[in-house]
CSV table of C-alpha atoms in Angstrom, one decimal:
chain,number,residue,atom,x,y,z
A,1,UNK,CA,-3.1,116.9,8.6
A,2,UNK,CA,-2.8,120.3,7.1
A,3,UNK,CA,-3.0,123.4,9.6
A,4,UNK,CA,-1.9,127.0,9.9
A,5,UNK,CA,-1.5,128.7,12.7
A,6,UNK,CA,-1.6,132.3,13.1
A,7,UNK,CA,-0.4,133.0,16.9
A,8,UNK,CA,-1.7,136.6,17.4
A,9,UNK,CA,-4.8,137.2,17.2
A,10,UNK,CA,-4.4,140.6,17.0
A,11,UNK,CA,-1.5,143.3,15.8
A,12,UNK,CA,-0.9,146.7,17.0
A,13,UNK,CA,1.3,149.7,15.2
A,14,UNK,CA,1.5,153.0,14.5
A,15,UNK,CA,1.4,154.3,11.1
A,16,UNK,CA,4.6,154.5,9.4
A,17,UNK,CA,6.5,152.1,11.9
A,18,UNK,CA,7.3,148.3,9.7
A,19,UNK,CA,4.2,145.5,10.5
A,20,UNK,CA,5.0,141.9,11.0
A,21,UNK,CA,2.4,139.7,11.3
A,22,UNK,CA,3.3,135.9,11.6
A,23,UNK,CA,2.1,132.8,10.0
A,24,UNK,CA,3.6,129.4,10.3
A,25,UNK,CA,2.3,125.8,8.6
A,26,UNK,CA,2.3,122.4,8.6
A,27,UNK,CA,1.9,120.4,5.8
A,28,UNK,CA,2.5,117.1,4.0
A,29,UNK,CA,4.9,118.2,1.0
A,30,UNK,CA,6.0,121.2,-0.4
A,31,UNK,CA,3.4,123.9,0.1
A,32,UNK,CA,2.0,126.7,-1.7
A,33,UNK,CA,1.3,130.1,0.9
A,34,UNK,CA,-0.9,132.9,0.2
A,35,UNK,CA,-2.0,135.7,2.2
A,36,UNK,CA,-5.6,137.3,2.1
A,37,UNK,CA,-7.0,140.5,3.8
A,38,UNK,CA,-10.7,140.9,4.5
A,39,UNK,CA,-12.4,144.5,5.5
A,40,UNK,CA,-16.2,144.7,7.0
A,41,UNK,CA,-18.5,143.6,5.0
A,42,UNK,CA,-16.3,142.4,2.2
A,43,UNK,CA,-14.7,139.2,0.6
A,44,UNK,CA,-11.0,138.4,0.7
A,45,UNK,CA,-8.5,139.7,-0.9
A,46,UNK,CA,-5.5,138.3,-2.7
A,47,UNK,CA,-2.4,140.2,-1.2
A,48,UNK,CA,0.6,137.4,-2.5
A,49,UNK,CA,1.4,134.0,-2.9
A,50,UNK,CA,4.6,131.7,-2.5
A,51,UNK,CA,4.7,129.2,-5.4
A,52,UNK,CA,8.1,128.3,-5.6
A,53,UNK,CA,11.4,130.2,-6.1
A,54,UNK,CA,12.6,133.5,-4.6
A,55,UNK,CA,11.9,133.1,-0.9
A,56,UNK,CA,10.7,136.6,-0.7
A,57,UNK,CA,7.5,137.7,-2.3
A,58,UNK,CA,6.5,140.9,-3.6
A,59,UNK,CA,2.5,141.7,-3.8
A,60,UNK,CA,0.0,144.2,-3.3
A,61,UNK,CA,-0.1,147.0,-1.4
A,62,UNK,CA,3.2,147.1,-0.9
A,63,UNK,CA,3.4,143.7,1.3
A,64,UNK,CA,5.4,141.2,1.3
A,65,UNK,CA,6.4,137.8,2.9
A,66,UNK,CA,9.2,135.4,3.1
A,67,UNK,CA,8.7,131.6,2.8
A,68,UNK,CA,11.4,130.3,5.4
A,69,UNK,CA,11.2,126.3,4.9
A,70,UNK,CA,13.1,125.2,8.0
A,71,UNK,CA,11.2,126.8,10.3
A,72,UNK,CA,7.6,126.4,8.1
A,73,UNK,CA,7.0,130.3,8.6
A,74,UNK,CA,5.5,132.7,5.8
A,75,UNK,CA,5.4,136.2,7.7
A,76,UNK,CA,3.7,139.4,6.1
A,77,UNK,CA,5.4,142.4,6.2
A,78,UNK,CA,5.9,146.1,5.2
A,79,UNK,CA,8.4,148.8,5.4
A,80,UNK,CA,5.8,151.2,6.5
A,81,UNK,CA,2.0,150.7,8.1
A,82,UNK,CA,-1.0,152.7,6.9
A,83,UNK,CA,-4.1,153.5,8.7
A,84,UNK,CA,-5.8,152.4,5.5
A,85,UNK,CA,-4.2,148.7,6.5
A,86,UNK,CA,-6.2,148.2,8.9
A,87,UNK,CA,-8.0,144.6,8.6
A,88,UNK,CA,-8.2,141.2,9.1
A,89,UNK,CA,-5.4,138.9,7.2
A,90,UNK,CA,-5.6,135.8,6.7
A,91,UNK,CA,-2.8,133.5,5.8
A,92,UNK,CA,-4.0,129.7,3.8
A,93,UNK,CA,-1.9,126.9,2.6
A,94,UNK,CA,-2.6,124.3,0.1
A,95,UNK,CA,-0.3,121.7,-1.1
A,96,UNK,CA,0.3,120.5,-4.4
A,97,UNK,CA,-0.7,117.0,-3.8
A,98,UNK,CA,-4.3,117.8,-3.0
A,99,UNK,CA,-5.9,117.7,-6.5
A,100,UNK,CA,-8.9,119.9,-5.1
A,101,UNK,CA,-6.2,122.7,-4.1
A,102,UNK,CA,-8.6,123.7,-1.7
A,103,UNK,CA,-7.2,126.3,1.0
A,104,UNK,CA,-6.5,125.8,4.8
A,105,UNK,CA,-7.0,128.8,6.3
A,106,UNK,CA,-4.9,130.2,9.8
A,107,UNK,CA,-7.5,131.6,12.2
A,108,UNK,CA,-6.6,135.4,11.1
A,109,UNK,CA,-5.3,138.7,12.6
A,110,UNK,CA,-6.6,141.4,13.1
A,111,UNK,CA,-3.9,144.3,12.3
A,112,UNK,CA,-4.7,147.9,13.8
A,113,UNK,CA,-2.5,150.8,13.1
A,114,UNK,CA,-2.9,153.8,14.8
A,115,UNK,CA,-2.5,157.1,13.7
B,1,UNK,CA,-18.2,144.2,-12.6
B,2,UNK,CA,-16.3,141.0,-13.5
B,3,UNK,CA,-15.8,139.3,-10.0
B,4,UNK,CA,-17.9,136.7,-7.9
B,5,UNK,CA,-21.0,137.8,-6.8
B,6,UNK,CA,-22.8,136.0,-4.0
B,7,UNK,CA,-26.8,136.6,-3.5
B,8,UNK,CA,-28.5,137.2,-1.2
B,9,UNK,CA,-25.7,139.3,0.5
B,10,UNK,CA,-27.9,138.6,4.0
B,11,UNK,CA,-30.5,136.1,5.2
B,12,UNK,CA,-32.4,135.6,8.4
B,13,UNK,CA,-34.1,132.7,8.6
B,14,UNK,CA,-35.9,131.0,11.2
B,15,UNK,CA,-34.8,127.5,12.9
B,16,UNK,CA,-36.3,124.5,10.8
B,17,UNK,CA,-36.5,126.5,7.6
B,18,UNK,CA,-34.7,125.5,4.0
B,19,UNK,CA,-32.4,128.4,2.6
B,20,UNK,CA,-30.9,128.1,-0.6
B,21,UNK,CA,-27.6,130.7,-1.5
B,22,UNK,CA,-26.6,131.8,-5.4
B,23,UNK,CA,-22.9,132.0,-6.5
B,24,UNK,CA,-22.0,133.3,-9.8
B,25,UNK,CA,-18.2,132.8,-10.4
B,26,UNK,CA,-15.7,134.9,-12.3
B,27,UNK,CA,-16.6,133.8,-15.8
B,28,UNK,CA,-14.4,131.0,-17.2
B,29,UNK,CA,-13.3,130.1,-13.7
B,30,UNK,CA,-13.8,126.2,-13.9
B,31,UNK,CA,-13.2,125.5,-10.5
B,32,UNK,CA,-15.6,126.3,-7.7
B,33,UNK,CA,-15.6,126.2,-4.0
B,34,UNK,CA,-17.7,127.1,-1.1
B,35,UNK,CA,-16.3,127.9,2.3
B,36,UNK,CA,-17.8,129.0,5.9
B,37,UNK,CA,-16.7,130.7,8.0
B,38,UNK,CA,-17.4,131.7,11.8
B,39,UNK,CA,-17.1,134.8,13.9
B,40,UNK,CA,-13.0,134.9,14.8
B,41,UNK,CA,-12.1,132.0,12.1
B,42,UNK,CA,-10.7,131.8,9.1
B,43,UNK,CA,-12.8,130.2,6.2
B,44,UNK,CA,-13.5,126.3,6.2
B,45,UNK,CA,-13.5,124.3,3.5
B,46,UNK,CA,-17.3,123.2,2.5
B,47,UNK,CA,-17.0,121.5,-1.0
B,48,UNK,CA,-15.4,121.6,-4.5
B,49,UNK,CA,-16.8,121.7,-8.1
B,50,UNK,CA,-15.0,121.2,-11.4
B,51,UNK,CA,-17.0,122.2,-13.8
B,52,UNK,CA,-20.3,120.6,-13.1
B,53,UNK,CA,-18.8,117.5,-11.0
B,54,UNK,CA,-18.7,118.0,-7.3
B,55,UNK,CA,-15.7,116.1,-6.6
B,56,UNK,CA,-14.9,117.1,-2.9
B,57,UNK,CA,-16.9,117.8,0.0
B,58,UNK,CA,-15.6,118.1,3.8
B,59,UNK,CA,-17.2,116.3,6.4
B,60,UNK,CA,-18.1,119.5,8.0
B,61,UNK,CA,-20.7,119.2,4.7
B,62,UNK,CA,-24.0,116.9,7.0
B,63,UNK,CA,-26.7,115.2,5.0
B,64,UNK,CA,-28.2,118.8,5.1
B,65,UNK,CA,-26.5,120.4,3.5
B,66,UNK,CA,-26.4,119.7,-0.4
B,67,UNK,CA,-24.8,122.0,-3.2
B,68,UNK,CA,-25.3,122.1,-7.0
B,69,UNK,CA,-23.0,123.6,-10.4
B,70,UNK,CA,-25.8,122.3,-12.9
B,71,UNK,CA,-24.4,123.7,-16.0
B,72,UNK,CA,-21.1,124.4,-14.9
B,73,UNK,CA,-21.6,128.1,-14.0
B,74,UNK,CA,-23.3,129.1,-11.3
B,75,UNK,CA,-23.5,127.4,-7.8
B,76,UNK,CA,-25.8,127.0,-5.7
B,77,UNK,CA,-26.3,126.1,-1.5
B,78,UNK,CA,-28.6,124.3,0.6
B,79,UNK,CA,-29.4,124.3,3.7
B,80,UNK,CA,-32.6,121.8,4.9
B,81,UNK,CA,-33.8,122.3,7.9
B,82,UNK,CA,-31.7,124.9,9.9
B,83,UNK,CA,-30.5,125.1,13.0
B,84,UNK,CA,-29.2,128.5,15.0
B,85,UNK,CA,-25.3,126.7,14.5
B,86,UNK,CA,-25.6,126.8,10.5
B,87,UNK,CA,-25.4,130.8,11.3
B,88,UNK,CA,-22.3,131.6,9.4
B,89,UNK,CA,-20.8,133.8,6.3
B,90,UNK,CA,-21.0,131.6,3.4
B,91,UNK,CA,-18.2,132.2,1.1
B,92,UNK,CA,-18.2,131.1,-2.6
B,93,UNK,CA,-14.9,131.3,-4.4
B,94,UNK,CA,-13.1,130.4,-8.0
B,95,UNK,CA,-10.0,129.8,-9.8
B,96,UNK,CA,-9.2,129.1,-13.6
B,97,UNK,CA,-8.2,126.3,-15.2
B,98,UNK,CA,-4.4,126.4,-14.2
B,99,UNK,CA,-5.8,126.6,-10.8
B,100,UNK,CA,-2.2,125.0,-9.6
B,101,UNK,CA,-0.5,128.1,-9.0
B,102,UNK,CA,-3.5,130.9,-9.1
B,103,UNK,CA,-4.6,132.3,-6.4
B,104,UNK,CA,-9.0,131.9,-5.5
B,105,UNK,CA,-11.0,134.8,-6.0
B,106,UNK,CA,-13.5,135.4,-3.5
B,107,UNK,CA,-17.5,136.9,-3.8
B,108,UNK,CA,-18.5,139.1,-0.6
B,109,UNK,CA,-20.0,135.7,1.0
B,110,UNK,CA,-23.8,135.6,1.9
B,111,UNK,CA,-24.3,136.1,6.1
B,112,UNK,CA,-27.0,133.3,7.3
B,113,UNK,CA,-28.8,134.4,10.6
B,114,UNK,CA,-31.0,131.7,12.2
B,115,UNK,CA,-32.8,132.4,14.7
């Protein structure tokens, strides 16, 4: 079965200092990763996706994340934390055998960043 | 505005009741899904539309649940019969054709209360 497992449930960082937060997977065939963020009151967002090729992907914001294959990880990441990025993130899989490509969501994280 | 729109954006209903939810996808998005999710979880996987065919639902989807895509474009969600565990945020999302390597676009979900 698919799953994704998001190990903190929440993230704490002062703005300016580089965020991690983690995400790993497990899947049946090569995956596709994508990481959301939600704010109150509002829908996800797309932030990036790993489809294939580079293992480190560039999207908005100025996040990123690298899809690290033997250990099943896709972190999120950036240089330098804003208040503004504080949220909820979600990271989903899907794999390319499911016809549906219907998304597995992790259980999220809640990031904070303090002033 | 061009994204998904969910209506209504809250409901409060009471235990026993039938609520029905509206989503109207990004236009040209053939592919639809619907999603719940729970206070502290990521989105779960309802059911799948292409086009007008429902091709997908989870088992998380009872008997009383039921949702339509009669002409292809918009969606909509049932709910017979309620009961205070259906209490949830209902998210509707799409993707276009090439759906294999785009990312789903999300509305702002609908928030079911039942009392």
């Amino acid at each position: 079965a698919q799953s994704v497992a998001q190990p903190e449930d929440q993230v704490n960082v002062a703005e300016g200092n580089p965020l991690t937060v983690k995400c790993t997977y497990s899947v049946s065939g090569n995956p596709y990763l994508f990481w959301y963020v939600q704010y109150p009151n509002r829908g996800l967002q797309f932030l990036l996706k790993y489809i294939t090729g580079d293992n480190l992907v560039k999207g908005s914001y100025g996040f990123e994340a690298e899809f690290n294959k033997s250990q099943t990880s896709f972190h999120l990441k950036k240089p330098s934390a804003l208040v503004s990025d504080s949220a909820l993130y979600f990271c989903a899989v899907r794999t390319r055998m499911d016809s549906s490509y219907k998304l597995i969501f992790g259980s999220g994280t809640r990031l904070l960043v303090r002033p | 505005d061009t994204g998904v729109s969910q209506n209504p954006r809250h409901k409060i209903t009471k235990r026993g009741q039938n609520v029905t939810f509206r989503c109207d996808p990004i236009s040209e998005h053939n592919r639809l899904y619907w999603y719940r999710q729970t206070l502290g979880q990521g989105p779960e996987f309802l059911t799948y539309f292409q086009n007008e065919a429902q091709l997908e639902k989870s088992r998380l989807l009872s008997d009383r649940f039921s949702a339509e895509r009669p002409k292809g474009s918009f969606s909509t969600l049932e709910i017979q019969r309620t009961e205070q565990g259906d209490s949830a945020m209902y998210l509707c999302a799409s993707s276009p054709p090439d759906a294999a390597v785009n990312e789903q676009f999300f509305g702002p979900g609908t928030r079911l209360t039942v009392l």
